[in-house]
Coordinates of C-alpha atoms and ligand atoms in Angstrom, one line a residue:
X355 CA -28.6 17.2 -16.4
X356 CA -26.6 16.1 -19.7
X357 CA -26.8 12.4 -20.8
X358 CA -23.8 11.5 -23.0
X359 CA -23.8 8.6 -25.1
X360 CA -20.7 6.5 -25.1
X361 CA -19.2 3.0 -26.2
X362 CA -17.8 0.8 -23.6
X363 CA -14.1 0.6 -23.3
X364 CA -12.6 -2.8 -22.7
X365 CA -9.4 -2.6 -20.7
X366 CA -11.2 -1.1 -17.5
X367 CA -10.4 -4.2 -15.5
X368 CA -9.1 -3.0 -12.1
X369 CA -5.8 -4.6 -10.9
X370 CA -4.3 -5.1 -7.3
X371 CA -5.4 -1.6 -6.1
X372 CA -7.9 -0.1 -8.7
X373 CA -7.8 1.0 -12.3
X374 CA -4.4 2.4 -13.0
X375 CA -3.5 3.5 -16.7
X376 CA -1.2 6.3 -18.5
X377 CA -2.7 9.7 -18.2
X378 CA -3.1 9.8 -21.8
X379 CA -5.6 6.8 -21.5
X380 CA -7.4 8.3 -18.9
X381 CA -7.7 11.7 -20.6
X382 CA -9.3 10.0 -23.7
X383 CA -12.9 11.0 -24.2
X384 CA -15.4 9.5 -22.0
X385 CA -12.5 6.9 -20.2
X386 CA -12.8 8.4 -16.9
X387 CA -16.6 9.0 -17.3
X388 CA -17.3 5.3 -18.2
X389 CA -15.4 3.9 -15.1
X390 CA -17.1 6.5 -12.7
X391 CA -20.8 5.5 -14.2
X392 CA -19.8 2.1 -13.9
X393 CA -19.3 2.4 -10.3
X394 CA -22.2 4.6 -9.7
X395 CA -24.4 2.2 -11.6
X396 CA -23.0 -0.6 -9.5
X397 CA -24.1 1.1 -6.2
X398 CA -27.4 1.7 -7.5
X399 CA -29.7 4.6 -6.5
X400 CA -28.3 6.3 -3.5
X401 CA -30.4 8.2 -0.6
X402 CA -30.4 12.0 -0.8
X403 CA -28.6 11.8 2.3
X404 CA -25.7 10.0 0.7
X405 CA -22.0 11.6 1.1
X406 CA -19.2 10.7 -1.2
X407 CA -15.5 11.3 -0.3
X408 CA -13.4 12.4 -3.0
X409 CA -9.6 13.3 -2.9
X410 CA -6.3 12.1 -4.4
X411 CA -2.4 12.2 -4.2
X412 CA -2.2 15.5 -6.1
X413 CA -0.5 13.8 -9.2
X414 CA -1.2 15.3 -12.6
X415 CA -4.8 15.0 -13.8
X416 CA -6.1 15.0 -10.3
X417 CA -8.0 18.1 -10.3
X418 CA -9.5 17.7 -13.8
X419 CA -10.7 14.4 -12.5
X420 CA -12.3 15.5 -9.7
X421 CA -14.1 18.2 -11.5
X422 CA -15.8 15.5 -13.5
X423 CA -16.5 13.2 -10.5
X424 CA -18.1 16.2 -8.9
X425 CA -20.5 16.8 -11.9
X426 CA -21.2 13.2 -12.0
X427 CA -22.0 12.5 -8.3
X428 CA -24.3 15.4 -8.5
X429 CA -26.2 13.7 -11.4
X430 CA -26.2 10.4 -9.6
X431 CA -28.1 12.0 -6.8
X432 CA -25.5 12.1 -4.0
X433 CA -26.3 15.1 -1.1
X434 CA -22.8 15.8 -0.4
X435 CA -19.3 15.3 -1.5
X436 CA -16.5 16.0 0.9
X437 CA -13.5 16.9 -1.1
X438 CA -9.8 17.6 0.5
X439 CA -8.6 20.9 -0.2
X440 CA -6.5 21.3 -3.5
X441 CA -8.1 17.7 -4.2
X442 CA -5.7 16.1 -1.8
X443 CA -6.4 13.4 0.2
X444 CA -4.0 10.8 1.1
X445 CA -5.4 7.0 0.8
X446 CA -5.4 6.5 4.6
X447 CA -6.8 10.2 5.2
X448 CA -9.7 9.2 2.7
X449 CA -10.4 6.0 4.8
X450 CA -10.3 8.0 7.9
X451 CA -12.7 10.7 6.5
X452 CA -15.3 8.1 5.1
X453 CA -15.4 6.3 8.4
X454 CA -15.6 9.5 10.7
X455 CA -18.3 11.2 8.6
X456 CA -20.1 7.9 7.9
X457 CA -19.9 8.3 4.0
X458 CA -21.4 6.2 1.7
X459 CA -18.2 5.5 -0.1
X460 CA -15.3 7.4 -1.6
X461 CA -13.2 7.8 -4.9
X462 CA -9.6 7.9 -4.5
X463 CA -7.5 9.3 -7.2
X464 CA -3.9 7.6 -7.3
X465 CA -1.8 5.6 -9.0
X466 CA 0.1 5.1 -5.7
X467 CA 4.0 4.5 -6.1
X468 CA 3.9 4.9 -10.0
X469 CA 5.4 8.0 -11.4
X470 CA 3.2 11.0 -12.2
X471 CA 3.2 13.7 -15.0
X472 CA 1.5 13.9 -18.5
X473 CA 3.4 11.0 -19.8
X474 CA 2.9 8.8 -16.4
X475 CA 0.3 7.2 -14.5
X476 CA -3.0 7.8 -13.2
X477 CA -5.4 5.7 -11.1
X478 CA -9.0 5.6 -9.6
X479 CA -10.6 3.2 -7.2
X480 CA -13.6 2.8 -5.1
X481 CA -13.7 2.5 -1.4
X482 CA -16.9 1.4 0.3
X483 CA -18.4 2.7 3.4
X484 CA -16.3 0.9 5.8
X485 CA -13.2 3.1 4.3
X486 CA -11.6 0.3 2.7
X487 CA -11.0 -0.8 -0.9
X488 CA -14.2 -2.4 -2.5
X489 CA -14.1 -6.2 -2.5
X490 CA -13.5 -8.2 -5.6
X491 CA -17.2 -9.1 -5.8
X492 CA -17.7 -5.4 -6.2
X493 CA -14.7 -4.5 -8.6
X494 CA -15.8 -7.4 -10.9
X495 CA -19.4 -6.0 -11.0
X496 CA -18.0 -2.7 -11.6
X497 CA -15.8 -4.2 -14.5
X498 CA -18.8 -6.1 -16.0
X499 CA -21.0 -2.7 -15.8
X500 CA -18.1 -1.0 -17.5
X501 CA -18.3 -3.4 -20.7
X502 CA -22.3 -3.0 -21.0
X503 CA -22.8 0.7 -20.2
X504 CA -24.1 3.0 -23.2
X505 CA -24.2 6.3 -21.6
X506 CA -23.3 8.3 -18.7
X507 CA -24.7 11.2 -16.7
X508 CA -23.2 14.6 -15.4
X509 CA -24.8 18.0 -14.6
X510 CA -23.8 21.0 -16.5
X511 CA -22.0 23.7 -14.0
X512 CA -19.1 25.9 -13.4
X513 CA -16.1 24.1 -12.1
X514 CA -15.7 24.1 -8.1
X515 CA -12.8 26.1 -6.4
X516 CA -11.1 23.0 -4.8
X517 CA -8.8 25.6 -3.0
X518 CA -11.1 27.6 -0.8
X519 CA -12.5 25.5 2.3
X520 CA -16.3 25.7 2.7
X521 CA -19.5 24.8 1.0
X522 CA -20.9 25.4 -2.4
X523 CA -23.9 24.1 -4.3
X524 CA -23.7 21.9 -7.2
X525 CA -27.2 21.5 -8.5
X526 CA -28.9 19.9 -5.4
X527 CA -25.8 18.6 -4.0
X528 CA -23.4 20.1 -1.6
X529 CA -19.7 20.2 -2.2
X530 CA -17.8 20.7 0.9
X531 CA -14.1 21.3 0.7
X532 CA -12.5 20.0 3.7
X533 CA -9.0 20.4 5.5
X534 CA -7.3 17.1 4.1
X535 CA -5.2 16.9 7.3
X536 CA -6.9 18.0 10.4
X537 CA -9.1 14.8 10.8
X538 CA -6.3 12.3 10.1
X539 CA -3.9 14.2 12.5
X540 CA -6.7 13.9 15.0
X541 CA -6.9 10.3 14.7
X542 CA -3.0 9.7 15.0
X543 CA -3.0 11.7 18.2
X544 CA -5.7 9.5 19.5
X545 CA -4.0 6.3 18.9
X546 CA -0.4 7.1 20.0
X547 CA 1.5 8.5 23.0
X548 CA 2.2 12.0 21.6
X549 CA 3.4 13.0 25.0
X550 CA 6.1 10.5 25.0
X551 CA 7.1 11.0 21.4
X552 CA 7.4 14.8 22.2
X553 CA 9.7 13.9 25.1
X554 CA 11.9 11.9 23.1
X555 CA 12.3 14.5 20.3
X556 CA 12.8 17.1 23.0
X557 CA 15.5 14.9 24.3
X558 CA 17.5 15.1 21.2
X559 CA 16.6 12.2 19.3
X560 CA 17.0 12.9 15.5
X561 CA 14.6 11.7 12.8
X562 CA 14.1 12.4 9.2
X563 CA 11.0 11.8 7.0
X564 CA 11.1 12.0 3.0
X565 CA 7.7 12.7 1.8
X566 CA 9.3 12.4 -1.8
X567 CA 7.3 15.2 -3.2
X568 CA 4.0 13.1 -2.8
X569 CA 1.1 13.4 -0.6
X570 CA 2.3 13.1 2.8
X571 CA 4.2 16.4 3.2
X572 CA 1.6 18.3 4.6
X573 CA 0.2 15.6 6.7
X574 CA 4.0 14.8 8.3
X575 CA 4.7 18.5 8.6
X576 CA 1.6 19.0 10.6
X577 CA 2.1 15.9 12.7
X578 CA 5.9 15.6 13.1
X579 CA 6.9 19.2 13.0
X580 CA 3.9 21.0 14.7
X581 CA 2.4 18.7 16.8
X582 CA 5.4 16.5 17.9
X583 CA 7.8 19.5 18.0
X584 CA 10.4 18.0 15.2
X585 CA 12.6 20.8 14.1
X586 CA 11.7 22.5 10.7
X587 CA 13.4 20.5 8.0
X588 CA 12.7 17.2 9.6
X589 CA 10.5 16.5 6.5
X590 CA 12.1 16.6 3.3
X591 CA 10.9 16.9 -0.3
X592 CA 7.5 18.1 1.7
X593 CA 5.7 19.9 -1.1
X594 CA 3.6 17.9 -3.2
X595 CA 4.2 18.0 -6.9
X596 CA 2.1 16.8 -9.7
X597 CA 5.2 14.9 -11.3
X598 CA 6.6 14.1 -7.8
X599 CA 9.8 16.0 -9.0
X600 CA 10.2 13.4 -11.7
X601 CA 10.9 10.5 -9.3
X602 CA 9.4 7.2 -8.2
X603 CA 7.5 8.0 -5.3
X604 CA 8.2 4.6 -3.8
X605 CA 9.8 4.2 -0.6
X606 CA 12.5 1.3 -1.0
X607 CA 16.1 1.4 -1.0
X608 CA 16.3 2.2 -4.5
X609 CA 14.0 5.2 -4.9
X610 CA 14.3 6.8 -1.7
X611 CA 17.8 7.6 -2.5
X612 CA 18.4 10.9 -0.4
X613 CA 17.0 9.5 2.5
X614 CA 18.9 6.2 2.2
X615 CA 22.3 8.1 1.6
X616 CA 21.7 10.3 5.1
X617 CA 20.7 7.2 7.1
X618 CA 23.8 5.2 6.0
X619 CA 26.1 8.2 6.0
X620 CA 28.1 10.1 8.5
X621 CA 26.3 11.6 11.5
X622 CA 23.1 9.9 10.5
X623 CA 19.9 10.6 12.3
X624 CA 18.3 8.1 14.9
X625 CA 15.4 7.3 12.8
X626 CA 14.4 7.9 9.1
X627 CA 11.2 7.0 7.2
X628 CA 9.7 7.6 3.9
X629 CA 6.3 7.2 2.4
X630 CA 4.7 6.7 -1.1
X631 CA 2.6 8.6 -3.6
X632 CA -0.6 8.4 -2.1
X633 CA 0.8 8.0 1.6
X634 CA -0.1 4.3 2.4
X635 CA 3.1 2.7 2.3
X636 CA 6.1 3.2 4.9
X637 CA 10.0 2.5 4.8
X638 CA 11.7 2.5 8.2
X639 CA 15.3 3.0 8.9
X640 CA 17.3 3.1 11.9
X641 CA 21.0 4.5 11.9
X642 CA 22.7 2.4 9.2
X643 CA 20.0 0.0 9.3
X644 CA 17.0 -1.0 7.3
X645 CA 13.9 -2.6 8.7
X646 CA 12.4 -5.0 6.2
X647 CA 8.6 -4.4 6.0
X648 CA 7.9 -7.9 7.2
X649 CA 10.1 -7.7 10.2
X650 CA 8.5 -4.1 11.0
X651 CA 4.7 -5.9 11.1
X652 CA 6.3 -8.4 13.5
X653 CA 8.2 -5.9 15.7
X654 CA 5.2 -3.8 15.9
X655 CA 3.0 -6.6 16.7
X656 CA 5.0 -7.7 19.5
X657 CA 5.1 -4.2 20.9
X658 CA 1.9 -2.9 20.3
X659 CA 1.0 -3.0 23.9
X660 CA 3.3 0.3 24.1
X661 CA 0.8 2.3 22.4
X662 CA -2.4 3.4 23.8
X663 CA -4.7 2.2 21.2
X664 CA -3.3 -1.2 21.6
X665 CA -2.7 -1.5 25.1
X666 CA -5.4 -4.0 25.6
X667 CA -3.5 -6.5 23.0
X668 CA -4.5 -7.2 19.6
X669 CA -7.0 -9.6 18.1
X670 CA -5.1 -11.2 15.6
X671 CA -2.5 -10.3 12.5
X672 CA -3.0 -10.7 8.8
X673 CA -0.4 -10.7 6.3
X674 CA -0.3 -11.0 2.4
X675 CA 0.9 -14.5 1.3
X676 CA 4.3 -13.4 -0.1
X677 CA 5.0 -11.5 3.2
X678 CA 7.5 -13.3 5.6
X679 CA 6.4 -15.5 8.3
X680 CA 8.1 -13.5 11.1
X681 CA 4.7 -12.2 12.1
X682 CA 3.1 -15.6 12.4
X683 CA 5.6 -16.2 15.1
X684 CA 4.7 -13.2 17.0
X685 CA 1.1 -14.6 16.7
X686 CA 1.7 -17.8 17.9
X687 CA 3.7 -16.4 20.9
X688 CA 0.7 -13.8 21.8
X689 CA -1.8 -16.8 21.3
X690 CA -3.9 -15.0 18.5
X691 CA -4.7 -16.1 14.8
X692 CA -2.4 -15.2 11.8
X693 CA -4.2 -15.0 8.6
X694 CA -2.7 -15.2 5.2
X695 CA -4.2 -13.4 2.4
X696 CA -3.9 -12.7 -1.4
X697 CA -1.6 -9.7 -2.2
X698 CA -3.5 -6.1 -2.2
X699 CA -5.2 -4.7 1.2
X700 CA -8.7 -5.3 -0.2
X701 CA -8.5 -8.7 1.5
X702 CA -8.1 -7.5 4.9
X703 CA -11.0 -5.7 5.1
X704 CA -13.6 -8.6 5.9
X705 CA -11.1 -9.8 8.6
X706 CA -10.9 -6.2 10.3
X707 CA -14.8 -5.6 10.2
X708 CA -15.3 -8.9 11.7
X709 CA -13.0 -8.1 14.4
X710 CA -10.7 -11.0 14.0
X711 CA -7.5 -8.9 13.1
X712 CA -6.2 -5.7 14.4
X713 CA -2.6 -5.4 12.5
X714 CA -2.0 -6.2 8.8
X715 CA 0.9 -6.2 6.7
X716 CA 2.4 -6.6 3.3
X717 CA 6.1 -7.3 2.5
X718 CA 5.6 -4.2 -0.1
X719 CA 6.4 -1.6 2.5
X720 CA 2.6 -1.7 3.9
X721 CA 1.5 -1.8 7.4
X722 CA -1.6 -0.8 9.0
X723 CA -4.4 -1.5 11.6
X724 CA -7.9 -1.4 12.0
X725 CA -8.0 2.4 12.8
X726 CA -8.9 2.7 8.8
X727 CA -9.3 0.1 6.3
X728 CA -6.2 1.2 4.2
X729 CA -2.5 0.6 4.8
X730 CA -1.0 3.7 6.5
X731 CA 2.4 5.1 6.2
X732 CA 2.4 7.7 8.8
X733 CA 0.6 5.5 11.2
X734 CA 3.2 3.0 10.9
X735 CA 6.1 5.7 11.4
X736 CA 4.3 7.1 14.4
X737 CA 4.1 3.6 16.2
X738 CA 7.6 3.2 15.6
X739 CA 8.0 6.5 17.0
X740 CA 5.7 5.4 20.1
X741 CA 7.8 2.2 20.8
X742 CA 10.9 3.8 20.5
X743 CA 10.1 6.5 23.1
X744 CA 8.8 3.8 25.4
X745 CA 11.5 1.1 25.1
X746 CA 14.5 3.9 24.9
X747 CA 16.5 1.8 22.6
X748 CA 17.7 1.8 18.9
X749 CA 15.9 0.9 16.0
X750 CA 18.9 -1.6 15.4
X751 CA 18.7 -2.7 18.8
X752 CA 15.0 -3.6 18.9
X753 CA 15.0 -5.4 15.7
X754 CA 18.3 -7.5 16.7
X755 CA 16.7 -8.5 20.1
X756 CA 13.5 -9.4 18.1
X757 CA 15.7 -11.5 16.0
X758 CA 17.3 -13.0 19.0
X759 CA 13.7 -13.8 20.6
X760 CA 12.0 -15.2 17.7
X761 CA 14.6 -16.3 15.0
X762 CA 15.2 -14.2 11.7
X763 CA 13.1 -14.6 8.6
X764 CA 15.9 -13.6 5.8
X765 CA 13.8 -12.0 3.3
X766 CA 14.1 -10.4 0.0
X767 CA 12.1 -9.5 -3.1
X768 CA 13.4 -9.5 -6.9
X769 CA 11.2 -7.3 -9.4
X770 CA 11.9 -7.5 -12.9
X771 CA 10.1 -4.5 -14.4
X772 CA 9.0 -3.9 -18.0
X773 CA 9.3 -7.6 -19.0
X774 CA 7.2 -8.4 -22.2
X775 CA 3.9 -9.6 -21.1
X776 CA 4.0 -12.7 -23.2
X777 CA 7.2 -13.9 -21.8
X778 CA 5.9 -13.1 -18.0
X779 CA 2.9 -14.9 -18.7
X780 CA 4.7 -17.9 -20.3
X781 CA 7.1 -18.0 -17.3
X782 CA 3.9 -18.3 -14.7
X783 CA 2.3 -20.9 -17.1
X784 CA 5.5 -22.9 -17.1
X785 CA 5.7 -22.7 -13.3
X786 CA 2.0 -24.0 -13.2
X787 CA 2.8 -26.7 -15.3
X788 CA 5.9 -28.0 -13.4
X789 CA 4.2 -27.5 -9.9
X790 CA 2.7 -31.0 -9.6
X791 CA 6.0 -32.6 -10.4
X792 CA 8.3 -30.6 -8.0
X793 CA 7.3 -32.1 -4.6
X794 CA 10.1 -34.4 -3.4
X795 CA 12.9 -33.1 -5.7
X796 CA 16.2 -31.5 -4.4
X797 CA 16.9 -28.3 -5.7
X798 CA 20.4 -26.6 -4.8
X799 CA 20.1 -28.9 -1.6
X800 CA 16.7 -27.7 -0.8
X801 CA 13.9 -30.5 -0.9
X802 CA 10.5 -29.2 -2.0
X803 CA 7.6 -30.0 0.1
X804 CA 4.9 -28.5 -1.6
X805 CA 4.1 -26.2 -4.7
X806 CA 0.8 -24.6 -5.5
X807 CA -1.0 -21.6 -7.1
X808 CA -2.3 -19.7 -3.9
X809 CA -5.9 -19.8 -3.6
X810 CA -7.7 -17.9 -0.7
X811 CA -11.2 -18.8 0.7
X812 CA -12.1 -15.6 2.9
X813 CA -13.2 -16.9 6.3
X814 CA -16.1 -14.4 6.7
X815 CA -17.9 -14.5 3.4
X816 CA -16.6 -17.6 1.8
X817 CA -15.4 -16.2 -1.3
X818 CA -12.4 -17.8 -3.3
X819 CA -9.8 -16.0 -5.2
X820 CA -7.7 -18.2 -7.0
X821 CA -4.6 -17.8 -9.1
X822 CA -2.7 -15.6 -6.5
X823 CA 0.9 -16.3 -7.1
X824 CA 3.0 -19.8 -7.3
X825 CA 4.7 -20.7 -4.1
X826 CA 7.2 -23.3 -3.5
X827 CA 7.8 -24.3 0.1
X828 CA 10.8 -26.5 1.0
X829 CA 11.1 -28.9 3.8
X830 CA 13.1 -26.6 6.0
X831 CA 10.3 -23.6 5.8
X832 CA 12.2 -21.7 3.2
X833 CA 10.2 -20.9 0.2
X834 CA 10.0 -18.9 -2.9
X835 CA 7.2 -17.2 -4.6
X836 CA 6.3 -15.7 -8.1
X837 CA 3.6 -13.7 -9.0
X838 CA 2.9 -10.9 -11.7
X839 CA 2.3 -7.3 -10.4
X840 CA -1.3 -6.0 -10.9
X841 CA -0.3 -2.5 -10.4
X842 CA 1.7 -1.6 -13.5
X843 CA 0.6 0.1 -16.5
X844 CA 3.2 -1.0 -19.3
X845 CA 4.3 -4.4 -20.0
X846 CA 4.6 -6.9 -16.9
X847 CA 6.5 -6.9 -13.7
X848 CA 7.6 -10.3 -12.3
X849 CA 8.0 -10.3 -8.7
X850 CA 10.1 -13.0 -7.0
X851 CA 9.8 -13.3 -3.1
X852 CA 12.5 -15.4 -1.5
X853 CA 12.5 -16.3 2.4
X854 CA 14.9 -18.3 4.7
X855 CA 14.1 -18.9 8.4
X856 CA 17.3 -18.8 10.6
X857 CA 16.7 -19.7 14.3
X858 CA 20.6 -19.6 15.4
X859 CA 21.5 -16.3 16.5
X860 CA 25.1 -16.6 15.8
X861 CA 23.9 -16.6 12.3
X862 CA 21.7 -13.6 12.2
X863 CA 24.8 -11.3 10.7
X864 CA 24.8 -12.5 7.2
X865 CA 24.1 -10.1 4.3
X866 CA 20.5 -10.6 3.0
X867 CA 21.8 -11.6 -0.6
X868 CA 24.2 -13.8 0.6
X869 CA 22.1 -15.6 2.9
X870 CA 19.5 -16.3 0.2
X871 CA 22.0 -16.9 -2.4
X872 CA 21.0 -20.6 -2.9
X873 CA 17.2 -19.9 -3.1
X874 CA 17.9 -17.0 -5.4
X875 CA 19.7 -19.4 -7.7
X876 CA 17.3 -22.0 -7.6
X877 CA 14.3 -19.6 -8.1
X878 CA 16.0 -18.4 -11.5
X879 CA 16.7 -22.0 -12.4
X880 CA 13.1 -23.4 -11.9
X881 CA 11.3 -20.4 -13.4
X882 CA 13.8 -20.1 -16.4
X883 CA 14.0 -16.2 -15.5
X884 CA 17.1 -15.4 -17.6
X885 CA 15.9 -17.5 -20.8
X886 CA 12.6 -16.5 -20.6
X887 CA 12.9 -12.6 -19.7
X888 CA 16.1 -12.0 -21.1
X889 CA 17.3 -10.6 -18.0
X890 CA 20.5 -11.5 -16.1
X891 CA 19.5 -9.5 -13.0
X892 CA 16.4 -7.9 -11.2
X893 CA 15.5 -4.1 -11.7
X894 CA 14.8 -3.5 -7.9
X895 CA 16.1 -5.5 -5.2
X896 CA 14.4 -5.1 -1.6
Ligands
LIG1018 C1 1.9 -4.0 -5.3 C2 2.3 -4.6 -3.9 C3 0.8 -4.8 -3.1 C4 0.3 -3.5 -3.0 C5 -0.1 -3.0 -4.1 C6 -0.8 -1.7 -4.0 O1 1.0 -4.6 -6.0 O2 3.1 -5.6 -4.2 O3 1.5 -5.7 -2.0 O4 -1.0 -3.9 -2.2 O5 1.0 -2.6 -4.9 O6 0.0 -0.7 -3.3 P1 1.4 -5.5 -7.1 O7 0.3 -6.2 -7.8 O8 2.2 -4.7 -8.0 O9 2.4 -6.3 -6.8 V1 -0.3 1.2 -3.3 O10 0.8 1.7 -2.3 O11 -0.2 0.9 -4.9 O12 -1.8 1.3 -3.0
LIG1019 CO1 0.3 3.6 -2.2

């Protein structure tokens, strides 16, 4: 055992989804070690039977970090570590493995949709025994500990061969290198009607899945091509690369350009989907048709009983605050509760553990259910395929029918990336200052009903999370929301979310940006976006 003296690093405060920094920051002496020791100190002593799950999205620095974590886990007294072969575990697969084997918890190495490589991003987060991201009380304690610790511990040992499946000893601990795909693929097969999907594909239904050179390649090949019989080549960009081929592994209309070009081109397939760096996000497309993530959650909820795992119905739905209210309408019709939480999957864990909700979603291409405690990209793809197989209609027809039945929530998010931090903070402070004076005023024809900085009280443990985003609600049910990203690693990203409900089905054909034009303009005015950020247009529109 080696005990290494260290000085605490400030700047290890986890964001929306764990600690994310440039690789160069993580590679500094003691940086990763400090965070991991802070996690272990916060957990306290663990029983000799305790199992830790470790894996990541395969990005640059993944293997180096895993070797360090293994030696530190052995020094902390874990009995066994399950690590994905090659250091690979998608975020939902890690959640699945933690739950299936009753692990104490897991360390997931990912910066999700952020680019990878020596000059790009790395990340780490701790997931609890329920398989979900640690709640704020735990991440706050980890941060506090990281500011106080003076040493970390690791054992002296050779590196473990992460590519060979099987068990090796590391001090008193066993390292078990596992197939990263099998447990997850088996879980998917237990949830959905694979026979019906196989029949759909055998009948000539054409699909395309873009893994964006990130972690889902091996998962998608096993499930879509091997188990469901889709032709070889259905999965594109299917080999995980340390730098994701130089791209942004973010499945949206801008970054998944290869898939988008095919789905909106001549002879487009019936169904297209993409996932992100760590496999927890999904984008779903029909032929010449984009499904917003908010609509996707609503459509899946409305059709859930077509899938074996949800045949008896769902207990409830939860969505993050900026996500559109489309799911609320489905919940109301089904007579089940709909919860509104702050951004970030960690807020869904308590609701799922308490059995209050079955489906959860975020506008940022995240959808999932209580089968694990993370959002799950391939799960969403398979649920769509299950629904398509059972309904025998196109993606577009299903969504249009949904709008006709429930009304359409026009929805868009405008991101201003790489804004100077002081300017972004100033913009939010300005909105906080004006919030109280807004109700009753008319902006671009919309009357403000209410304006606040969203605060959430967890209905299960009573914990309060304040300062989660400025929302301006209008009397007709429209709204605009402003918040700063908690996942970036340089500068600030301002996110502006705009939503308007349209009940009249004769008006469901407008281009989204046009339908929202007045709200977009008023958002720019009220937040003084151009003046404060120096930008006259967003970086990414979804
Ligand atoms: C973004 C999304 C949020 C999501 C988070 C993590 O956070 O908006 O909905 O939960 O990323 O997703 P932010 O703070 O940048 O807006 V992932 O795929 O990075 O685990
Ligand atoms: Co992700």
